[in-house]
Coordinates of C-alpha atoms in Angstrom, one line a residue:
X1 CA 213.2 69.5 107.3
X2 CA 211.7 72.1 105.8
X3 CA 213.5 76.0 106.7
X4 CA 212.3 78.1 108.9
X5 CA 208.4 78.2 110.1
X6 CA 205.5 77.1 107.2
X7 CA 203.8 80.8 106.6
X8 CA 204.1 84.1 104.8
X9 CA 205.9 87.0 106.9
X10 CA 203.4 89.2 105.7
X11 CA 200.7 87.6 107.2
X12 CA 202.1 86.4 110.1
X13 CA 203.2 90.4 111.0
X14 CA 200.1 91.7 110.1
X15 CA 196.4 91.0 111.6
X16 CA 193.6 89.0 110.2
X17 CA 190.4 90.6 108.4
X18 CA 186.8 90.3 109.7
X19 CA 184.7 91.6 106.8
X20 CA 181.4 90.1 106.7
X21 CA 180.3 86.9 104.9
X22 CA 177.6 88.4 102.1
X23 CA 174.3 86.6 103.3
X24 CA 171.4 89.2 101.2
X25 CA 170.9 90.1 98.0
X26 CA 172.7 93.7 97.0
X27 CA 172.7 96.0 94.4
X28 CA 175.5 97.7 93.8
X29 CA 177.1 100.1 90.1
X30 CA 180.7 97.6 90.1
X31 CA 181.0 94.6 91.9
X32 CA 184.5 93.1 92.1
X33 CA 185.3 89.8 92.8
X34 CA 188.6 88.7 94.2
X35 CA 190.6 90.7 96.8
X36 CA 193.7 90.6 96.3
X37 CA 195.6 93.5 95.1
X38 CA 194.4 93.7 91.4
X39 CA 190.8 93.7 93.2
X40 CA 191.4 95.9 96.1
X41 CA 193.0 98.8 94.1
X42 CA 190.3 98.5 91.4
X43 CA 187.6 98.7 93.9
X44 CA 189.3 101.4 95.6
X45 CA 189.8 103.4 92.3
X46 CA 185.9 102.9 91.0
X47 CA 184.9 104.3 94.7
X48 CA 187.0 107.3 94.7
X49 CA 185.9 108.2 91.2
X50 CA 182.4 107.8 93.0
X51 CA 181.3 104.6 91.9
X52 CA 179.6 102.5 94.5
X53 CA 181.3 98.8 94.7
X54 CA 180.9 95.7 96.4
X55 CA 184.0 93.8 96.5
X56 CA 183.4 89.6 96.9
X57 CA 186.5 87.4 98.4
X58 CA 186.0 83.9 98.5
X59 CA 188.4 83.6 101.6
X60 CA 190.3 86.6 103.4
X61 CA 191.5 90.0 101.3
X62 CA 194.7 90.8 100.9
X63 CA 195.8 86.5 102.1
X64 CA 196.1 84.8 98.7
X65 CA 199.1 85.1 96.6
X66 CA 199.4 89.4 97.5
X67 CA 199.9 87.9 101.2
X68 CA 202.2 85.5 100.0
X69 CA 204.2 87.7 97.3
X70 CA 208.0 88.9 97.5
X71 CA 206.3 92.4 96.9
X72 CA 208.6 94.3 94.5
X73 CA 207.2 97.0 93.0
X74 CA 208.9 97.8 89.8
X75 CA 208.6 98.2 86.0
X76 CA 211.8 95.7 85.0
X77 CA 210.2 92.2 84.9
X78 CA 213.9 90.1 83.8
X79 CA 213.8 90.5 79.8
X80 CA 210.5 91.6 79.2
X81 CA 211.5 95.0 76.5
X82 CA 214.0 93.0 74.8
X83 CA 210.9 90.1 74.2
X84 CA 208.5 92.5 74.2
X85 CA 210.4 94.9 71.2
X86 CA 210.9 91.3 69.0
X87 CA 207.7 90.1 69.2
X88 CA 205.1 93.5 68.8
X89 CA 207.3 96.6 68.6
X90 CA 209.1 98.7 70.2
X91 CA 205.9 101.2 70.4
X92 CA 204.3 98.1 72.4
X93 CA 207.6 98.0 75.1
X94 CA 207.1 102.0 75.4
X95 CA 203.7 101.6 76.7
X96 CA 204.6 98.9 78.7
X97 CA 207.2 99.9 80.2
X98 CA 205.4 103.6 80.8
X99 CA 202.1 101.9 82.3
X100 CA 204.3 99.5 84.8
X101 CA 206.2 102.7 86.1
X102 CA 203.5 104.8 86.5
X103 CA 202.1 101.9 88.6
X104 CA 205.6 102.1 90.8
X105 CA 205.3 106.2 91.3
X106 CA 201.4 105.8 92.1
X107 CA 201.9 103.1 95.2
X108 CA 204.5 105.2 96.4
X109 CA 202.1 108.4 96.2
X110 CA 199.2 106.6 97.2
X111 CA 200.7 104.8 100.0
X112 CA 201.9 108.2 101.3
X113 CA 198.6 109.5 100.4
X114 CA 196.9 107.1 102.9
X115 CA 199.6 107.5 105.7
X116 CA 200.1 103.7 105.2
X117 CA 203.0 101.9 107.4
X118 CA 203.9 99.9 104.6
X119 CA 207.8 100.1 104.8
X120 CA 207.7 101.3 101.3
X121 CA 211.7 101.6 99.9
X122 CA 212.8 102.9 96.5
X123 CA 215.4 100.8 95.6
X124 CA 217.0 100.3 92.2
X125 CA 216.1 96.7 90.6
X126 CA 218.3 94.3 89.0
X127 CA 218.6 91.6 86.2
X128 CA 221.6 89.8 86.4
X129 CA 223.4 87.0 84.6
X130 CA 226.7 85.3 86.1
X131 CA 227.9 83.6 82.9
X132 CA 229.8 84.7 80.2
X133 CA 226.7 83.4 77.9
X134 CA 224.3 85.7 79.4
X135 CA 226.3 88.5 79.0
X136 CA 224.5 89.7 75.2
X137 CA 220.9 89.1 76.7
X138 CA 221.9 91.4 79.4
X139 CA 223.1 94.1 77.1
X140 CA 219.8 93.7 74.8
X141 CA 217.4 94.1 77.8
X142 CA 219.6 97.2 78.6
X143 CA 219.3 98.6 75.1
X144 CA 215.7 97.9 75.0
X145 CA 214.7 99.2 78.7
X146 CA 216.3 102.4 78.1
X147 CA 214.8 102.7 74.7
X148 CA 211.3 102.1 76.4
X149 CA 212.0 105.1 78.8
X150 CA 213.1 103.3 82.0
X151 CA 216.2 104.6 83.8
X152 CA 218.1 101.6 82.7
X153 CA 221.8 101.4 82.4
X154 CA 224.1 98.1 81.8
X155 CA 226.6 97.1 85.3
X156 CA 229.5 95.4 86.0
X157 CA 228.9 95.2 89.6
X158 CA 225.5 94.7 92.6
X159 CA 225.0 94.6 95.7
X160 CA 224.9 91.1 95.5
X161 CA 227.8 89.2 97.5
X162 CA 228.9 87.2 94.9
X163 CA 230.2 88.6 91.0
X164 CA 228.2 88.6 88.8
X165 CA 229.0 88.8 84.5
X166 CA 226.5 91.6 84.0
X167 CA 223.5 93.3 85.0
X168 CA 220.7 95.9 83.8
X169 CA 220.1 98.1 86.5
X170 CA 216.9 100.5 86.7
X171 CA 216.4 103.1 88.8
X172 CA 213.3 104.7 90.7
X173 CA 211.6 101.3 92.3
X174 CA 210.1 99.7 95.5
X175 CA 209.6 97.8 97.3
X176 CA 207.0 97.2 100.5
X177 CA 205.0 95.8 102.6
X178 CA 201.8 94.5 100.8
X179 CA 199.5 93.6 103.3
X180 CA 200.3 97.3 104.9
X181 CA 199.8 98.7 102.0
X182 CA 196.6 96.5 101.1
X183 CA 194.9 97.1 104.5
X184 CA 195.2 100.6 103.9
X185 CA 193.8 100.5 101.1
X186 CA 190.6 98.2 102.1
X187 CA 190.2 101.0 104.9
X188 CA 189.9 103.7 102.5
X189 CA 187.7 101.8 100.7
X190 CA 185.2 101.0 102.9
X191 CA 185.6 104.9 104.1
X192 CA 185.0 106.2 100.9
X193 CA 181.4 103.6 101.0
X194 CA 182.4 100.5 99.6
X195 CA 181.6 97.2 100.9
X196 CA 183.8 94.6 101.7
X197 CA 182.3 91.0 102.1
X198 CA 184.7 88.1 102.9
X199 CA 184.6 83.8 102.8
X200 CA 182.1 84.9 99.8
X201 CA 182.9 82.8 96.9
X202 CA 181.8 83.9 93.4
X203 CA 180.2 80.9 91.8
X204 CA 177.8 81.8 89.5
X205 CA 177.5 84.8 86.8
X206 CA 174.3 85.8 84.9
X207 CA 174.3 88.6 81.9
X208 CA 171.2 89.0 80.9
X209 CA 170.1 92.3 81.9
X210 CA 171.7 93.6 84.7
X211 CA 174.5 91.6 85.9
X212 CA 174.1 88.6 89.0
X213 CA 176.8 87.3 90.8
X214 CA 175.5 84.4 93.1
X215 CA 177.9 83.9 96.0
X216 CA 178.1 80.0 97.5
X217 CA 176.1 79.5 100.5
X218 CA 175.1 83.0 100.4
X219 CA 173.9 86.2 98.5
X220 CA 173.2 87.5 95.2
X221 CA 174.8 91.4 94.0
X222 CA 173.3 93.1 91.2
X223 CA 175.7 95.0 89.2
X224 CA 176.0 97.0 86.3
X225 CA 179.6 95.9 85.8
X226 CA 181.5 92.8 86.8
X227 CA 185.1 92.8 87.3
X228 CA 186.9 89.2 87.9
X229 CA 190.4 89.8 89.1
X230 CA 190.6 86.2 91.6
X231 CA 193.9 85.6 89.5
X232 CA 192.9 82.9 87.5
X233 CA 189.4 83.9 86.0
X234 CA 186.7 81.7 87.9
X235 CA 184.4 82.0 85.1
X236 CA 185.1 79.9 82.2
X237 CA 182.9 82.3 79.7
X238 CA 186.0 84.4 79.1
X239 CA 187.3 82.0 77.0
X240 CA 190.9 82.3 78.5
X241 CA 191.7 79.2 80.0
X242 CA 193.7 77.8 76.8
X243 CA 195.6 81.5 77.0
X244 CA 196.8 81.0 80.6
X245 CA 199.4 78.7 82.5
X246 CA 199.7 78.3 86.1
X247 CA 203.1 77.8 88.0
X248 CA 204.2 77.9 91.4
X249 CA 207.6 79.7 93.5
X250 CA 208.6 78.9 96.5
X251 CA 210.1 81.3 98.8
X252 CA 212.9 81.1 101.9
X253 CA 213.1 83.9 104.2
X254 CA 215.7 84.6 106.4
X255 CA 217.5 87.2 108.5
X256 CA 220.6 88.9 108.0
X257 CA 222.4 92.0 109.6
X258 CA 221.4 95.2 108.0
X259 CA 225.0 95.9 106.8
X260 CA 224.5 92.7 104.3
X261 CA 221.8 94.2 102.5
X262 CA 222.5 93.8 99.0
X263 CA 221.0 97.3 98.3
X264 CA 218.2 96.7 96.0
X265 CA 215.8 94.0 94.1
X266 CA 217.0 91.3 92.0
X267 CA 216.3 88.6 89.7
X268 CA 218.6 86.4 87.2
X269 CA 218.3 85.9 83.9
X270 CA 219.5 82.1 84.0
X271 CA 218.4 79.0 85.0
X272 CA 217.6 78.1 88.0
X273 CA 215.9 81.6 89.0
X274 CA 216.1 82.8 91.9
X275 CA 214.9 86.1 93.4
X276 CA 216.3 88.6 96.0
X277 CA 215.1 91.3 97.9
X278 CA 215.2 92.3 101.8
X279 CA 212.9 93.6 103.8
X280 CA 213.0 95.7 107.4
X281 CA 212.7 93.2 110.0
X282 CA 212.8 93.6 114.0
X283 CA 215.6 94.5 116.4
X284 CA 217.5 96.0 113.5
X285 CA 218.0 93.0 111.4
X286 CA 216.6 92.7 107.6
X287 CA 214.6 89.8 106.2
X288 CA 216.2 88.3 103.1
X289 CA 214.0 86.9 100.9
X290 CA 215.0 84.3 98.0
X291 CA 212.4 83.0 95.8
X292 CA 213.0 79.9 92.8
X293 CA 212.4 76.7 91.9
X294 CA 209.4 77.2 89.9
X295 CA 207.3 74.2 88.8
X296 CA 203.7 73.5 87.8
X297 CA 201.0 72.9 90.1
X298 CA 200.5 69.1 90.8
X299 CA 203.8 68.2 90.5
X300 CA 206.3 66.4 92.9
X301 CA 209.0 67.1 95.0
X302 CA 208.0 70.3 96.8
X303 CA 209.8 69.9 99.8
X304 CA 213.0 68.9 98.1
X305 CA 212.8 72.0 95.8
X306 CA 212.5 73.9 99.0
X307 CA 215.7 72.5 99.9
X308 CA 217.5 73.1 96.6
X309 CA 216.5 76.9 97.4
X310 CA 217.8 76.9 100.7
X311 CA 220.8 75.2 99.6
X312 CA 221.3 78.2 97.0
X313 CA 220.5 80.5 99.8
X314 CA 223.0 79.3 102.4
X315 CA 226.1 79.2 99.3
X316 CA 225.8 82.7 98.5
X317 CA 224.7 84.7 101.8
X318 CA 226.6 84.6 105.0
X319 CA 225.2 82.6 107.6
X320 CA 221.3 83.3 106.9
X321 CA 218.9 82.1 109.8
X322 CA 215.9 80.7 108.3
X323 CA 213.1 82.1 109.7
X324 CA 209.8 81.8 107.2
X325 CA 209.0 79.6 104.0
X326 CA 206.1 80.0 101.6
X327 CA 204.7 79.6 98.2
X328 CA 202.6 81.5 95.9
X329 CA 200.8 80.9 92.6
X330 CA 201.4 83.1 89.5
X331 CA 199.9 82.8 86.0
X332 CA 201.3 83.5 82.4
X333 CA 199.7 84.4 79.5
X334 CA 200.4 82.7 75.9
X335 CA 201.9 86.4 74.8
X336 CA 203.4 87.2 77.9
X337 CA 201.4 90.5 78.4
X338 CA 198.9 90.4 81.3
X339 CA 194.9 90.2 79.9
X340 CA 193.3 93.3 81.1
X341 CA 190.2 95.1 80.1
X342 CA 187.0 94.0 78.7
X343 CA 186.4 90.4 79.1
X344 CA 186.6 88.3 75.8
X345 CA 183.2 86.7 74.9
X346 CA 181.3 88.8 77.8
X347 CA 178.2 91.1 77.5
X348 CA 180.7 94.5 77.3
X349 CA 179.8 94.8 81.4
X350 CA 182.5 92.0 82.1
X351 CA 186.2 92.4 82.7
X352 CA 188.6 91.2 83.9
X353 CA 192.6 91.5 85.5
X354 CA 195.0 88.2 85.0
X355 CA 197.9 86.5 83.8
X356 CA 200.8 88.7 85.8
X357 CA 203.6 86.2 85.4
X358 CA 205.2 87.1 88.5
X359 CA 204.9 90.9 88.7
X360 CA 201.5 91.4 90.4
X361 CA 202.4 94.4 92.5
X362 CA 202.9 96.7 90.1
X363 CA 201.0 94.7 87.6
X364 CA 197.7 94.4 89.8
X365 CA 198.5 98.6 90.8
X366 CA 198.1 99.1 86.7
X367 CA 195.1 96.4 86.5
X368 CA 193.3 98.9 89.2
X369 CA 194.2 102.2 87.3
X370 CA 193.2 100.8 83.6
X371 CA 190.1 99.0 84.8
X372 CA 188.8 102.2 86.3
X373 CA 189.6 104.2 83.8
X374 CA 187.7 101.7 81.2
X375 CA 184.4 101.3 83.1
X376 CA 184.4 105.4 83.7
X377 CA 184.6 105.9 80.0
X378 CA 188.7 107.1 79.8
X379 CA 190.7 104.9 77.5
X380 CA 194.4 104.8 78.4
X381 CA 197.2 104.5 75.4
X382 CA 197.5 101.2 76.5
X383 CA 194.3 100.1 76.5
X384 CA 195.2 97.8 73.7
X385 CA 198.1 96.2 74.8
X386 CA 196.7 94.6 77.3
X387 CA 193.0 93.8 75.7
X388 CA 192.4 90.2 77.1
X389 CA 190.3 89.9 73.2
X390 CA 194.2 90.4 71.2
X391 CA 194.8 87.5 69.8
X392 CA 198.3 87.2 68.2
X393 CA 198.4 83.6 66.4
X394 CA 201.8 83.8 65.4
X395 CA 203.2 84.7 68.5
X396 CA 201.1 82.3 70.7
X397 CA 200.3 78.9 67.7
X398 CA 203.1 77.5 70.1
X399 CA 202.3 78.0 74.0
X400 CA 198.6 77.2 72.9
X401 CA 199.1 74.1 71.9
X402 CA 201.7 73.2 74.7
X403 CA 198.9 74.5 77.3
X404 CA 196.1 72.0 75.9
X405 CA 198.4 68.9 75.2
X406 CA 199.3 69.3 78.6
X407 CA 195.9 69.6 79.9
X408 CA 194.8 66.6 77.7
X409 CA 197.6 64.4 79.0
X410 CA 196.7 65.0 82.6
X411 CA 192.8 64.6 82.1
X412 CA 193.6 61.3 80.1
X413 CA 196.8 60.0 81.6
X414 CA 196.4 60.1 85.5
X415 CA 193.3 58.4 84.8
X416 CA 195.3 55.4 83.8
X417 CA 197.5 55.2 86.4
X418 CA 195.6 54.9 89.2
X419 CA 196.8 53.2 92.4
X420 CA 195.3 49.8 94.1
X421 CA 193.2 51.1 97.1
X422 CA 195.0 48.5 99.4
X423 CA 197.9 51.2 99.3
X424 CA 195.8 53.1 101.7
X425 CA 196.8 50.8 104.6
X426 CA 200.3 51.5 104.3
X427 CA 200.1 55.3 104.3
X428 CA 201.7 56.3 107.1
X429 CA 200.2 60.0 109.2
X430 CA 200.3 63.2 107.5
X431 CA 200.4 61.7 103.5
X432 CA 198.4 61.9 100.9
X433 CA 198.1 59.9 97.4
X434 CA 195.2 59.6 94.8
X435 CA 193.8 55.7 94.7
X436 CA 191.2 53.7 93.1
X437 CA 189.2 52.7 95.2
X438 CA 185.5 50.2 94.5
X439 CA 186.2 52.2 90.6
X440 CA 186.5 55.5 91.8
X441 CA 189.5 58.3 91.9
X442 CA 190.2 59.2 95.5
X443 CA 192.2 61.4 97.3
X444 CA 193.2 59.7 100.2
X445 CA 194.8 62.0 102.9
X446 CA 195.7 60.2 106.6
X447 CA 196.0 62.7 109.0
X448 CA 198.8 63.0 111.9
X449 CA 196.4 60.8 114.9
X450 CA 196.5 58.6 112.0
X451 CA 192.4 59.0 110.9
X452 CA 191.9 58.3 106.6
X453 CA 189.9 61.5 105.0
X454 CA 188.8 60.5 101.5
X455 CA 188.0 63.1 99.2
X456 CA 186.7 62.5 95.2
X457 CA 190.2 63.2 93.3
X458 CA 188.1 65.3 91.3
X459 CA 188.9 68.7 90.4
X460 CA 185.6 70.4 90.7
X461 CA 186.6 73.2 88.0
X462 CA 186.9 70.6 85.0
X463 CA 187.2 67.0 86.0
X464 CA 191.0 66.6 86.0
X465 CA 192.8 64.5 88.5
X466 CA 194.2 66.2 91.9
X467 CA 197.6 65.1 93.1
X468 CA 198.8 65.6 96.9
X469 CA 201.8 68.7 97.7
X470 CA 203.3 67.2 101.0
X471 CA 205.0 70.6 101.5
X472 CA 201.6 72.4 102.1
X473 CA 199.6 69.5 102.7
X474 CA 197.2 70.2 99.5
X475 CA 195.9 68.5 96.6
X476 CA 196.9 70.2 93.8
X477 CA 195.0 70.2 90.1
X478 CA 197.7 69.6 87.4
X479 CA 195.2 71.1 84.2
X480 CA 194.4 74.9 85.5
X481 CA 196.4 74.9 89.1
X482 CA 192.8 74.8 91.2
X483 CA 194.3 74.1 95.0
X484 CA 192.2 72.5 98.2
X485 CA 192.8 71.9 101.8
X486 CA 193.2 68.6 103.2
X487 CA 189.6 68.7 104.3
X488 CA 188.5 69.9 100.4
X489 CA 187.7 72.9 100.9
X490 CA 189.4 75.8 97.9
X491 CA 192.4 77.1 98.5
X492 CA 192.9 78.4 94.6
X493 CA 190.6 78.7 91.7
X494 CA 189.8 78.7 88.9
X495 CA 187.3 75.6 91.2
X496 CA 184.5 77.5 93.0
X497 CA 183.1 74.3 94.6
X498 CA 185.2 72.0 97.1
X499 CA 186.0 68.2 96.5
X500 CA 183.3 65.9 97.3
X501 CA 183.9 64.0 100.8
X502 CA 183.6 60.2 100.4
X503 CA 184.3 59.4 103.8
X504 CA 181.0 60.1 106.0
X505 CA 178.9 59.7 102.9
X506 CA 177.8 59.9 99.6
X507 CA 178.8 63.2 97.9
X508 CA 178.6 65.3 100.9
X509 CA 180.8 68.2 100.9
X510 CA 182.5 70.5 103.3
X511 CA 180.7 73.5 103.7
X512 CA 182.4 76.3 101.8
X513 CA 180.3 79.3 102.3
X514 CA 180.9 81.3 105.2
X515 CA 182.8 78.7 107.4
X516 CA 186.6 79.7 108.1
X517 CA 188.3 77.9 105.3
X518 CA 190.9 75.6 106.6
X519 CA 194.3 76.9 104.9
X520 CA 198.0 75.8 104.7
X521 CA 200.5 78.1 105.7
X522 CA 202.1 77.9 102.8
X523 CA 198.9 78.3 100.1
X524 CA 198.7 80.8 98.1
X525 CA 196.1 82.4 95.3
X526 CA 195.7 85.8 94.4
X527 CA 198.8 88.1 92.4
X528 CA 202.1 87.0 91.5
X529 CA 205.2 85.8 93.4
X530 CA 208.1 88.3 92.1
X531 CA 206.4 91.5 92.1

């Protein structure tokens, strides 16, 4: 038994969007495609330096992985400056550190700007470690934050109800809200004359000349500039896909009396990881929220990794009622700095905002604020650092080659274990598994009135095998984390086009233009999951 309902707080408190589907061709200086929150505060930027934008989202703004974030807002990401001053300098921590906290102090003024009810909170965040072992790591991220300008200082003692060995603490961060504060910011946008066009999925990119994205099922936008922020890039041109990694946290929510607050964000700095942070929640309670157990997309066990967290949950708070559980998507980089900027192997009109590892709040706030900047003709002091065309061989020979083996293994390997397509008969309501069935790879899901849907086990995006995620009833691509809905249709890119139905037909497919897309409550696809 899973805890607590299947669905994002966030979303469920907050209403849905009815932007338009995009069915005619437009022209437009910037179009931006993804709305989540590295999109939305790009396209909001560009407009109010007086830009004209169309912004394209292939399901609903602000309901991919920034609807399904824990939403902290805040410049220490666990042991980034320590990494960070090893591997390129401690110039290259200084402007990290001084781009993510400028992020933090601009969603605080710009949520006050826009009067947004976002429940925004500055609250001191935390990296802790409960061993004796951790202890030196904790005191080198210290020495490092500080040196990279951040209000850091080293701590015996949290807000956490449990000891703890050590902890760097850093002042002046938030947390909030993000769909508040994302809604606001779509309103502004569309006030100050963009256009917002929703269930418009990107799938097609032209360069010659002006710039064409072709939306599925629907409309063409003419662009000077193109900006792809849909988390993972949905265009392969970029030339990324070997530099990026996708992984998955799950999250618990749960309610505790207000005088249990812990007082601020956290996040360890051991294995397992697991998150906390507490939001406002009704009739005076707060919602504690615990994220962990990450793993790649595609793999098994969900459900009990969603008891492990629980588990964890229930040890080390007193008496948490369970109230929400969810998931969301983030995706590293080889280097561990986000690619953002001018898009690697583009026309110079191309850009693009990915690879967050886990901090997408402030991350996608700074994606917004560079991104505008670059196309207006400003360049930041940190332009460089977070140029998606760096390449640092010496620093990435290893996750490169870890990203591709693993790719290679799951586009050769699942191939060779397929499963006899008599297993069908025996799966019992609400399962899926991949088969072979009369030579062909088929996702096989049997619904809960006990009907078969059979769906190519296909990814669309590259041609790896899909493997089914009982917790939120999706299949789930193993080689670049694509995501679809029982019934095919995309949850998660980098897969623009849905699985191909088997079931009433030769390669017919659900229709995945302007339909509502059918989602899990727990899916997840746009920002990052800590932050």
């Amino acid at each position: 038994m899973l805890p607590g309902l299947a669905g994002s707080y966030w979303m469920d408190s907050t209403d849905a969007t009815s932007f338009p589907h995009l069915a005619e061709d437009v022209e437009t200086e910037v179009v931006v495609v993804g709305g989540g929150i590295a999109g939305l505060c790009t396209a909001w930027e560009l407009a109010r330096a007086g830009r004209s934008v169309v912004l394209l989202e292939g399901s609903r703004i602000a309901a991919g992985t920034s609807g399904f974030t824990t939403a902290k807002v805040s410049a220490l990401h666990t042991l980034t400056y320590a990494r960070l001053r090893r591997s390129a300098g401690p110039e290259a921590a200084r402007l990290y550190a001084r781009s993510q906290q400028e992020a933090v102090e601009h969603a605080a003024e710009v949520a006050a700007e826009l009067g947004a009810d976002c429940e925004l909170e500055r609250v001191p965040a935390f990296v802790w470690a409960e061993s004796a072992s951790g202890l030196d790591r904790i005191r080198e991220e210290a020495e490092a934050a500080r040196e990279a300008g951040l209000e850091a200082s080293l701590v015996a003692e949290t807000g956490l109800p449990f000891p703890v060995a050590g902890a760097v603490r850093v002042e002046g961060q938030a947390q909030f809200h993000p769909r508040r504060f994302l809604l606001a910011l779509a309103a502004d946008l569309v006030r100050l004359g963009g256009r917002i066009f929703e269930r418009s999925r990107a799938d097609g990119l032209h360069q010659n000349g002006p710039c064409r994205v072709t939306v599925r099922g629907g409309g063409t936008v003419t662009a000077s500039d193109v900006v792809v922020a849909t988390h993972y890039p949905v265009f392969d041109r970029m030339l990324l896909f070997p530099r990026l990694s996708p992984r998955r946290e799950l999250v618990v929510a749960a309610t505790v009396p207000a005088d249990h607050d812990p007082g601020g964000m956290y996040i360890n700095a051991e294995q397992p990881v697991r998150s906390v942070r507490t939001a406002p929640f009704p009739d005076g309670m707060r919602l504690l929220i615990v994220t962990g157990e990450s793993f790649a997309p595609g793999s098994s066990g969900v459900a009990q990794r969603f008891a492990q967290l629980a588990g964890w949950t229930r040890e080390r708070f007193d008496s948490p009622q369970f109230v929400y559980h969810w998931a969301a998507q983030d995706i590293d980089t080889t280097d561990g700095v986000p690619f953002v900027g001018r898009a690697p192997g583009g026309s110079g009109h191309l850009w693009v905002a990915t690879g967050f590892g886990g901090w997408g709040m402030s991350g996608g706030v700074m994606a917004g604020r560079l991104l505008a900047a670059l196309i207006t003709g400003e360049q930041p002091p940190w332009t460089g650092l977070y140029d998606p065309r760096r390449l640092h061989l010496g620093r990435e020979a290893v996750p490169l080659a870890e990203n591709q083996a693993k790719v290679a293994w799951h586009f050769v390997g699942d191939r060779l274990r397929g499963r006899p397509g008599s297993a069908a008969e025996g799966l019992p309501p609400d399962c899926g598994t991949v088969l072979g069935i009369d030579g062909r790879q088929c996702a096989v899901y049997r619904d809960p009135d006990g009907r078969l849907h059979t769906l190519s086990a296909r990814c669309t995006h590259l041609g790896c095998l899909v493997r089914y995620n009982e917790a939120e009833r999706s299949w789930d691509c193993p080689c670049h984390g694509s995501r679809y809905a029982v019934d095919g249709s995309v949850l998660e890119g980098p897969a623009t086009a849905p699985l191909a139905r088997l079931d009433t037909g030769p390669a017919e497919t659900p229709d995945d233009g302007p339909a509502e897309p059918t989602e899990p409550a727990t899916s997840a696809a746009a920002a990052g999951a800590d932050g």
